Coordinates of C-alpha atoms in Angstrom, one line a residue:
M11 CA 54.0 85.9 17.2
L12 CA 53.9 84.1 20.4
Q13 CA 55.3 86.8 22.5
A14 CA 53.0 89.4 21.3
I15 CA 50.1 88.0 22.3
T16 CA 51.4 86.3 26.1
H17 CA 52.3 90.1 26.1
R18 CA 48.3 91.2 26.1
M19 CA 47.5 88.7 28.3
L20 CA 50.1 89.8 30.7
L21 CA 48.7 93.3 30.5
S22 CA 45.0 92.4 30.9
A23 CA 46.2 90.4 34.1
N24 CA 47.7 93.8 35.7
V25 CA 51.5 92.6 35.7
G26 CA 52.9 95.8 35.5
A27 CA 55.9 98.0 38.0
G28 CA 56.0 96.8 40.9
S29 CA 54.3 93.2 40.5
S30 CA 55.3 90.0 42.0
V31 CA 54.8 87.1 39.1
L32 CA 55.2 83.3 39.7
D33 CA 55.7 81.8 35.8
I34 CA 55.0 78.2 36.0
G35 CA 56.7 75.9 33.8
C36 CA 59.0 78.6 32.4
G37 CA 60.7 76.7 30.0
V38 CA 63.9 79.0 28.9
G39 CA 62.0 81.8 30.2
G40 CA 60.3 83.9 27.2
V41 CA 57.2 84.5 29.5
S42 CA 59.5 85.2 32.3
Q43 CA 61.6 87.6 30.2
L44 CA 58.3 89.5 29.1
A45 CA 56.9 90.1 32.7
A46 CA 60.2 90.8 34.3
R47 CA 60.4 93.5 31.6
L48 CA 56.9 94.9 32.6
V49 CA 57.2 94.8 36.5
G50 CA 60.4 96.8 35.8
P51 CA 63.5 96.7 39.1
R52 CA 60.9 97.4 41.4
G53 CA 59.2 93.9 40.5
H54 CA 60.1 90.3 40.6
V55 CA 59.6 87.5 38.5
T56 CA 59.7 84.2 40.1
G57 CA 60.3 80.9 37.3
I58 CA 59.6 77.1 37.9
D59 CA 60.5 74.3 35.5
Q60 CA 61.1 70.5 36.1
S61 CA 63.7 70.6 33.5
D62 CA 67.4 71.2 34.7
A63 CA 68.7 72.1 31.0
A64 CA 65.4 74.8 30.7
I65 CA 66.1 76.5 34.2
S66 CA 70.4 76.4 33.4
L67 CA 69.5 77.9 30.0
A68 CA 66.7 80.5 31.2
T69 CA 69.1 81.8 33.5
S70 CA 71.9 82.2 31.2
L71 CA 69.7 84.3 28.8
A72 CA 68.6 86.4 31.6
R73 CA 71.5 87.1 32.7
S74 CA 72.4 87.9 28.9
A75 CA 69.4 90.0 28.9
N76 CA 70.8 91.9 32.3
L77 CA 67.5 91.1 33.5
S78 CA 68.4 90.6 37.3
N79 CA 64.7 90.9 38.7
I80 CA 63.9 87.0 38.0
T81 CA 64.6 84.1 40.0
Y82 CA 64.5 80.6 38.3
T83 CA 64.0 77.3 40.2
N84 CA 64.4 73.7 39.3
S85 CA 60.8 72.3 40.4
T86 CA 57.5 71.4 39.3
L87 CA 54.3 73.2 41.1
E88 CA 53.7 70.5 43.4
H89 CA 57.0 70.5 45.1
A90 CA 58.1 74.2 44.6
N91 CA 59.0 76.0 48.0
L92 CA 56.9 78.7 47.9
D93 CA 56.5 81.0 50.9
Q94 CA 54.7 83.5 49.3
Q95 CA 51.6 85.3 47.1
F96 CA 52.0 86.6 44.0
D97 CA 50.4 89.2 42.4
A98 CA 49.8 87.4 39.1
V99 CA 50.4 83.4 38.8
V100 CA 50.8 83.0 34.7
G101 CA 52.0 80.0 32.3
R102 CA 51.7 79.7 28.8
A103 CA 51.2 75.9 27.2
V104 CA 51.0 74.7 30.6
L105 CA 47.4 72.9 31.1
L106 CA 48.0 71.2 27.9
F107 CA 50.2 68.6 29.7
Q108 CA 48.5 68.6 33.3
P109 CA 46.9 65.0 33.9
D110 CA 44.5 67.0 36.7
V111 CA 44.4 70.6 35.0
V112 CA 41.1 71.2 37.7
T113 CA 43.7 70.2 40.5
F114 CA 46.8 71.9 39.3
L115 CA 44.7 75.4 38.7
K116 CA 43.6 75.1 42.2
K117 CA 47.0 75.0 43.4
A118 CA 48.1 77.8 41.2
A119 CA 45.3 79.6 42.7
R120 CA 46.3 79.4 46.3
L121 CA 49.6 81.4 45.2
V122 CA 47.7 84.4 44.2
K123 CA 47.4 87.0 46.3
P124 CA 43.3 88.0 47.0
G125 CA 42.4 90.6 44.2
G126 CA 45.8 89.3 42.1
Y127 CA 45.5 87.3 38.8
I128 CA 45.8 84.0 37.8
A129 CA 46.1 83.9 33.8
F130 CA 47.1 81.2 31.7
H131 CA 47.8 80.8 27.4
E132 CA 47.4 77.7 26.0
I133 CA 47.4 76.2 22.4
D134 CA 44.1 74.9 20.6
D135 CA 45.7 71.3 19.5
G136 CA 41.6 70.0 18.8
R137 CA 41.0 72.1 16.1
Q138 CA 41.8 71.4 12.1
F139 CA 43.6 74.5 10.5
Q140 CA 42.0 76.0 6.9
S141 CA 43.9 77.0 3.9
R142 CA 42.1 78.7 1.6
P143 CA 41.9 78.2 -1.6
K144 CA 43.0 74.6 -0.4
V145 CA 46.8 73.6 -0.3
E146 CA 46.8 69.9 0.0
I147 CA 50.7 69.9 1.7
W148 CA 49.8 72.4 4.0
D149 CA 46.9 70.6 5.2
L150 CA 48.6 67.0 5.4
T151 CA 51.0 68.9 8.0
M152 CA 48.5 70.3 9.7
R153 CA 46.9 66.8 9.9
A154 CA 50.2 65.2 10.5
L155 CA 51.2 68.1 13.6
L156 CA 48.1 67.3 15.1
S157 CA 48.1 64.2 15.5
K158 CA 51.2 64.0 16.9
L159 CA 50.1 66.9 19.7
Q160 CA 46.9 65.0 20.6
Q161 CA 48.6 61.8 21.3
G162 CA 51.7 63.9 23.4
C163 CA 49.0 66.3 25.2
P164 CA 46.7 64.9 27.6
Q165 CA 44.3 67.9 27.6
Y166 CA 45.1 68.8 24.1
D167 CA 41.9 70.6 23.8
I168 CA 42.3 72.8 27.0
A169 CA 42.0 76.0 24.9
Q170 CA 38.4 74.8 23.8
R171 CA 37.4 74.2 28.0
M172 CA 38.8 77.0 29.6
V173 CA 35.8 78.2 31.4
E174 CA 34.8 74.7 32.4
V175 CA 38.0 73.9 34.0
F176 CA 38.0 77.6 36.0
A177 CA 34.9 77.1 37.0
L178 CA 35.4 73.4 38.4
A179 CA 38.5 74.7 40.1
G180 CA 36.3 77.1 41.6
L181 CA 37.7 80.1 40.2
P182 CA 35.8 83.2 38.4
V183 CA 34.5 82.9 34.9
P184 CA 37.7 83.9 32.9
E185 CA 38.2 87.2 30.2
L186 CA 39.2 85.0 27.2
T187 CA 40.8 86.1 23.6
Y188 CA 41.3 83.5 20.6
E189 CA 43.8 84.6 17.6
I190 CA 44.8 82.5 15.3
P191 CA 47.9 83.2 13.1
T192 CA 47.4 83.8 10.0
A193 CA 49.5 84.1 7.1
G194 CA 49.7 84.6 2.9
G195 CA 52.4 84.9 0.4
K196 CA 55.1 82.5 1.2
A197 CA 53.5 82.1 5.1
E198 CA 58.0 82.2 5.8
S199 CA 57.0 82.2 9.8
L200 CA 54.1 80.0 9.6
C201 CA 55.8 77.7 7.3
L202 CA 59.0 77.3 9.5
W203 CA 56.9 77.3 13.1
A204 CA 54.9 74.1 11.7
T205 CA 57.9 72.5 10.2
E206 CA 60.1 72.4 13.4
T207 CA 57.5 72.0 15.8
L208 CA 56.3 68.6 13.6
R209 CA 60.0 67.6 13.7
S210 CA 60.3 68.0 17.8
L211 CA 57.8 66.1 18.2
S212 CA 59.1 63.1 15.4
G213 CA 61.9 62.3 17.3
N214 CA 65.1 61.1 15.4
A215 CA 63.0 60.9 12.4
T216 CA 65.3 62.5 9.6
H217 CA 62.3 62.9 7.4
A218 CA 58.3 64.2 7.9
Q219 CA 55.9 61.3 7.5
L220 CA 52.7 62.8 6.5
A221 CA 50.0 60.5 5.2
D222 CA 50.2 56.9 3.0
G223 CA 53.7 56.6 3.8
Y224 CA 54.4 60.5 2.0
A225 CA 57.9 61.1 3.1
M226 CA 59.6 64.5 2.7
D227 CA 63.1 65.6 4.1
W228 CA 62.4 68.3 6.5
G229 CA 64.3 71.5 4.5
A230 CA 62.2 70.6 1.5
L231 CA 58.7 70.4 3.7
N232 CA 59.6 73.6 4.7
L233 CA 60.2 74.8 1.0
E234 CA 57.6 72.9 -0.3
L235 CA 55.1 74.7 1.8
Q236 CA 56.3 78.3 1.0
S237 CA 56.2 77.4 -2.6
A238 CA 52.6 75.8 -2.8
I239 CA 51.0 78.4 -0.4
S240 CA 52.6 81.0 -2.7
S241 CA 51.5 79.8 -5.9
A242 CA 47.9 79.0 -4.9
N243 CA 47.9 82.6 -3.6
A244 CA 46.1 81.1 -0.4
Q245 CA 45.9 82.4 3.1
V246 CA 46.6 79.4 6.0
E247 CA 45.7 79.6 9.9
F248 CA 48.0 78.0 12.3
L249 CA 47.6 76.6 15.7
G250 CA 44.9 78.7 17.7
Q251 CA 46.1 80.4 20.8
V252 CA 44.3 81.0 23.8
C253 CA 44.8 83.5 26.7
A254 CA 42.8 83.3 29.8
W255 CA 42.7 85.3 33.0
A256 CA 40.6 85.9 36.0
R257 CA 40.9 88.3 39.3
I258 CA 40.9 86.0 42.4
P259 CA 38.4 87.8 44.6
V260 CA 39.5 89.6 47.4
C261 CA 37.2 88.3 50.6

């Protein structure tokens, strides 16, 4: 689901055959692999991440996918030893975690060639989700998830401030899209996504803690969400996804 949204952003940022791309905070390489397929053998993708484990897995996954046009480096943007500019500098779910997002954007923009693009796909952790008709357990789960995300992300509402922070960083007004993953029926993908995201943010907890002491085993929560949504003939929303991209002017 995320890959399709990011893919559309990369295309909008003119990532194509022969492009050079820097993927900041690449994680295990989901965005890097998308870009590598777009740039083809004449292009190249550089992925950087501060996690040794993520870089190791990303390298292994790229090898398994026969993508030889990706290079991964264990580094932050601040300490990356990069001696070139790129046609596109991109990232997904990166700005959320920056203590100083404006300084981060300025540094990222300096790595873009004149006429190239800077583009970020961010998750909206500042917006309450909807379920119609109301599904109480879905709403409880979403409130618990939002609470965890807002505690852990210094820029949890960045998806609602992309124009502002681009301007503060001296960048052009970005083009924007906002997509809300939505489903009905059993909504299996959204339920699994919600459950696993909440679980990953809950440390070693064996149960989901939702509200007022209400707790449920993780597997049971996933199934209960599916059953409740289906029984209510409801339509449920998940985390909003914002993409913003801007072309760096040619001086």
